[in-house]
PDB file of C-alpha atoms in Angstrom:
ATOM      1  CA  UNK A   6      -5.960  14.725  -4.540  1.00  0.00           C
ATOM      2  CA  UNK A   7      -3.337  13.719  -1.854  1.00  0.00           C
ATOM      3  CA  UNK A   8      -0.390  16.094  -1.114  1.00  0.00           C
ATOM      4  CA  UNK A   9       2.675  14.863   1.060  1.00  0.00           C
ATOM      5  CA  UNK A  10       5.147  17.417   1.719  1.00  0.00           C
ATOM      6  CA  UNK A  11       8.790  15.560   3.571  1.00  0.00           C
ATOM      7  CA  UNK A  12      11.077  17.793   5.365  1.00  0.00           C
ATOM      8  CA  UNK A  13      13.916  17.952   8.184  1.00  0.00           C
ATOM      9  CA  UNK A  14      16.550  16.134   6.359  1.00  0.00           C
ATOM     10  CA  UNK A  15      20.243  17.178   6.230  1.00  0.00           C
ATOM     11  CA  UNK A  16      23.477  16.543   6.546  1.00  0.00           C
ATOM     12  CA  UNK A  17      25.209  14.830  10.018  1.00  0.00           C
ATOM     13  CA  UNK A  18      27.949  13.119  11.136  1.00  0.00           C
ATOM     14  CA  UNK A  19      27.612   9.022  12.254  1.00  0.00           C
ATOM     15  CA  UNK A  20      25.977   8.872  15.446  1.00  0.00           C
ATOM     16  CA  UNK A  21      23.848  11.904  14.814  1.00  0.00           C
ATOM     17  CA  UNK A  22      20.035  12.569  15.149  1.00  0.00           C
ATOM     18  CA  UNK A  23      17.353  14.003  12.553  1.00  0.00           C
ATOM     19  CA  UNK A  24      13.745  14.455  13.023  1.00  0.00           C
ATOM     20  CA  UNK A  25      11.733  14.140   9.822  1.00  0.00           C
ATOM     21  CA  UNK A  26       8.512  15.476   9.268  1.00  0.00           C
ATOM     22  CA  UNK A  27       5.305  14.709   6.659  1.00  0.00           C
ATOM     23  CA  UNK A  28       2.552  16.846   6.036  1.00  0.00           C
ATOM     24  CA  UNK A  29      -0.268  15.224   4.364  1.00  0.00           C
ATOM     25  CA  UNK A  30      -3.814  15.252   3.651  1.00  0.00           C
ATOM     26  CA  UNK A  31      -6.010  14.567   6.560  1.00  0.00           C
ATOM     27  CA  UNK A  32      -8.007  11.543   4.942  1.00  0.00           C
ATOM     28  CA  UNK A  33      -4.732   9.633   4.394  1.00  0.00           C
ATOM     29  CA  UNK A  34      -3.190  10.053   7.572  1.00  0.00           C
ATOM     30  CA  UNK A  35      -6.396   9.505   9.737  1.00  0.00           C
ATOM     31  CA  UNK A  36      -7.268   6.442   8.184  1.00  0.00           C
ATOM     32  CA  UNK A  37      -4.280   4.536   6.575  1.00  0.00           C
ATOM     33  CA  UNK A  38      -1.714   2.898   7.909  1.00  0.00           C
ATOM     34  CA  UNK A  39       1.179   5.467   6.987  1.00  0.00           C
ATOM     35  CA  UNK A  40       5.110   4.717   6.298  1.00  0.00           C
ATOM     36  CA  UNK A  41       8.447   5.926   5.851  1.00  0.00           C
ATOM     37  CA  UNK A  42      10.417   4.871   2.593  1.00  0.00           C
ATOM     38  CA  UNK A  43      13.842   5.635   1.605  1.00  0.00           C
ATOM     39  CA  UNK A  44      15.613   5.658  -1.528  1.00  0.00           C
ATOM     40  CA  UNK A  45      19.714   5.267  -1.397  1.00  0.00           C
ATOM     41  CA  UNK A  46      21.791   5.974  -4.332  1.00  0.00           C
ATOM     42  CA  UNK A  47      21.576   3.197  -6.657  1.00  0.00           C
ATOM     43  CA  UNK A  48      18.672   1.498  -5.119  1.00  0.00           C
ATOM     44  CA  UNK A  49      14.963   1.289  -5.004  1.00  0.00           C
ATOM     45  CA  UNK A  50      13.001   2.900  -3.097  1.00  0.00           C
ATOM     46  CA  UNK A  51      11.747   0.644   0.037  1.00  0.00           C
ATOM     47  CA  UNK A  52       9.986   0.639   3.218  1.00  0.00           C
ATOM     48  CA  UNK A  53      11.768   1.724   6.712  1.00  0.00           C
ATOM     49  CA  UNK A  54       9.077   2.201   9.338  1.00  0.00           C
ATOM     50  CA  UNK A  55       5.155   1.879   9.127  1.00  0.00           C
ATOM     51  CA  UNK A  56       2.771   2.944  11.826  1.00  0.00           C
ATOM     52  CA  UNK A  57      -1.296   2.119  11.855  1.00  0.00           C
ATOM     53  CA  UNK A  58      -4.107   4.541  12.256  1.00  0.00           C
ATOM     54  CA  UNK A  59      -4.062   3.588  16.145  1.00  0.00           C
ATOM     55  CA  UNK A  60      -0.174   3.913  16.566  1.00  0.00           C
ATOM     56  CA  UNK A  61       0.891   0.282  16.018  1.00  0.00           C
ATOM     57  CA  UNK A  62       4.652   0.714  14.604  1.00  0.00           C
ATOM     58  CA  UNK A  63       7.006  -1.876  12.825  1.00  0.00           C
ATOM     59  CA  UNK A  64      10.357  -1.450  11.326  1.00  0.00           C
ATOM     60  CA  UNK A  65      13.122  -2.827   9.199  1.00  0.00           C
ATOM     61  CA  UNK A  66      15.620  -4.780  10.945  1.00  0.00           C
ATOM     62  CA  UNK A  67      17.957  -2.203  10.122  1.00  0.00           C
ATOM     63  CA  UNK A  68      16.638   0.873  12.060  1.00  0.00           C
ATOM     64  CA  UNK A  69      15.311  -0.945  14.824  1.00  0.00           C
ATOM     65  CA  UNK A  70      16.394   0.510  18.171  1.00  0.00           C
ATOM     66  CA  UNK A  71      17.186   3.676  16.467  1.00  0.00           C
ATOM     67  CA  UNK A  72      14.083   5.108  14.212  1.00  0.00           C
ATOM     68  CA  UNK A  73      10.952   5.908  15.732  1.00  0.00           C
ATOM     69  CA  UNK A  74       7.758   6.498  13.554  1.00  0.00           C
ATOM     70  CA  UNK A  75       5.010   8.707  15.189  1.00  0.00           C
ATOM     71  CA  UNK A  76       1.908  10.282  14.003  1.00  0.00           C
ATOM     72  CA  UNK A  77      -0.659  13.216  14.764  1.00  0.00           C
ATOM     73  CA  UNK A  78      -3.678  12.734  12.909  1.00  0.00           C
ATOM     74  CA  UNK A  79      -5.436  15.784  14.298  1.00  0.00           C
ATOM     75  CA  UNK A  80      -2.430  17.983  12.471  1.00  0.00           C
ATOM     76  CA  UNK A  81      -2.037  15.792   9.607  1.00  0.00           C
ATOM     77  CA  UNK A  82       1.387  14.878  10.312  1.00  0.00           C
ATOM     78  CA  UNK A  83       3.941  11.663  10.507  1.00  0.00           C
ATOM     79  CA  UNK A  84       7.348  12.212  11.954  1.00  0.00           C
ATOM     80  CA  UNK A  85      10.426  10.158  11.780  1.00  0.00           C
ATOM     81  CA  UNK A  86      13.097  10.493  14.892  1.00  0.00           C
ATOM     82  CA  UNK A  87      16.178   9.026  13.741  1.00  0.00           C
ATOM     83  CA  UNK A  88      19.137   8.632  16.109  1.00  0.00           C
ATOM     84  CA  UNK A  89      22.484   6.888  16.164  1.00  0.00           C
ATOM     85  CA  UNK A  90      22.377   7.349  12.306  1.00  0.00           C
ATOM     86  CA  UNK A  91      24.647   5.412  10.433  1.00  0.00           C
ATOM     87  CA  UNK A  92      26.441   6.301   6.729  1.00  0.00           C
ATOM     88  CA  UNK A  93      23.905   3.279   5.610  1.00  0.00           C
ATOM     89  CA  UNK A  94      21.318   5.513   6.281  1.00  0.00           C
ATOM     90  CA  UNK A  95      21.948   7.988   3.503  1.00  0.00           C
ATOM     91  CA  UNK A  96      19.053   8.076   1.335  1.00  0.00           C
ATOM     92  CA  UNK A  97      16.026  10.364   0.230  1.00  0.00           C
ATOM     93  CA  UNK A  98      13.106   9.583   2.680  1.00  0.00           C
ATOM     94  CA  UNK A  99       9.331   9.928   1.567  1.00  0.00           C
ATOM     95  CA  UNK A 100       6.547   9.472   3.383  1.00  0.00           C
ATOM     96  CA  UNK A 101       3.311   7.886   2.117  1.00  0.00           C
ATOM     97  CA  UNK A 102       0.435   5.356   2.948  1.00  0.00           C
ATOM     98  CA  UNK A 103       1.321   1.254   3.345  1.00  0.00           C
ATOM     99  CA  UNK A 104       0.428  -0.653   1.299  1.00  0.00           C
ATOM    100  CA  UNK A 105       0.730   1.219  -1.906  1.00  0.00           C
ATOM    101  CA  UNK A 106      -1.735   1.261  -4.461  1.00  0.00           C
ATOM    102  CA  UNK A 107      -0.708  -0.521  -7.642  1.00  0.00           C
ATOM    103  CA  UNK A 108      -1.757   2.352  -9.615  1.00  0.00           C
ATOM    104  CA  UNK A 109       0.669   4.680  -7.897  1.00  0.00           C
ATOM    105  CA  UNK A 110       2.974   6.720  -9.826  1.00  0.00           C
ATOM    106  CA  UNK A 111       5.623   9.204  -9.374  1.00  0.00           C
ATOM    107  CA  UNK A 112       3.094  11.816  -9.086  1.00  0.00           C
ATOM    108  CA  UNK A 113       1.650  10.147  -6.080  1.00  0.00           C
ATOM    109  CA  UNK A 114       4.953  10.839  -3.986  1.00  0.00           C
ATOM    110  CA  UNK A 115       6.198  14.126  -2.420  1.00  0.00           C
ATOM    111  CA  UNK A 116       9.754  15.314  -3.320  1.00  0.00           C
ATOM    112  CA  UNK A 117      11.288  13.922  -0.242  1.00  0.00           C
ATOM    113  CA  UNK A 118      13.910  15.224   1.921  1.00  0.00           C
ATOM    114  CA  UNK A 119      17.760  14.300   1.676  1.00  0.00           C
ATOM    115  CA  UNK A 120      19.428  12.949   4.716  1.00  0.00           C
ATOM    116  CA  UNK A 121      23.261  12.500   4.180  1.00  0.00           C
ATOM    117  CA  UNK A 122      25.340  10.714   7.137  1.00  0.00           C
ATOM    118  CA  UNK A 123      29.002  11.214   6.434  1.00  0.00           C
ATOM    119  CA  UNK A 124      32.173  11.153   8.825  1.00  0.00           C
TER     120      UNK A 124
END
């Protein structure tokens, strides 16, 4: 049983910053590549950033240079520092492992945290 709890979302002006946090079970954070996903209004959930168990990271092109994913396995946490936010970043943000098992359902996700970027 994996528990994922996202926090840190809010409403900011374009150019602002937010730091998202994800608290998860110890095993998933210590042994898996973790990712931040987001679901914008009217769109499917998609991957934003990943970090391996050893700390290697990668990002979708749209957030490169603006977002930074990090992890602390000892504290069972993953973070997403988001700078220079743009309106198109507006979405509900979720954390989970990567890749996603095919058997995952909505019950295998946390509730997410809403990020709204608006002028």
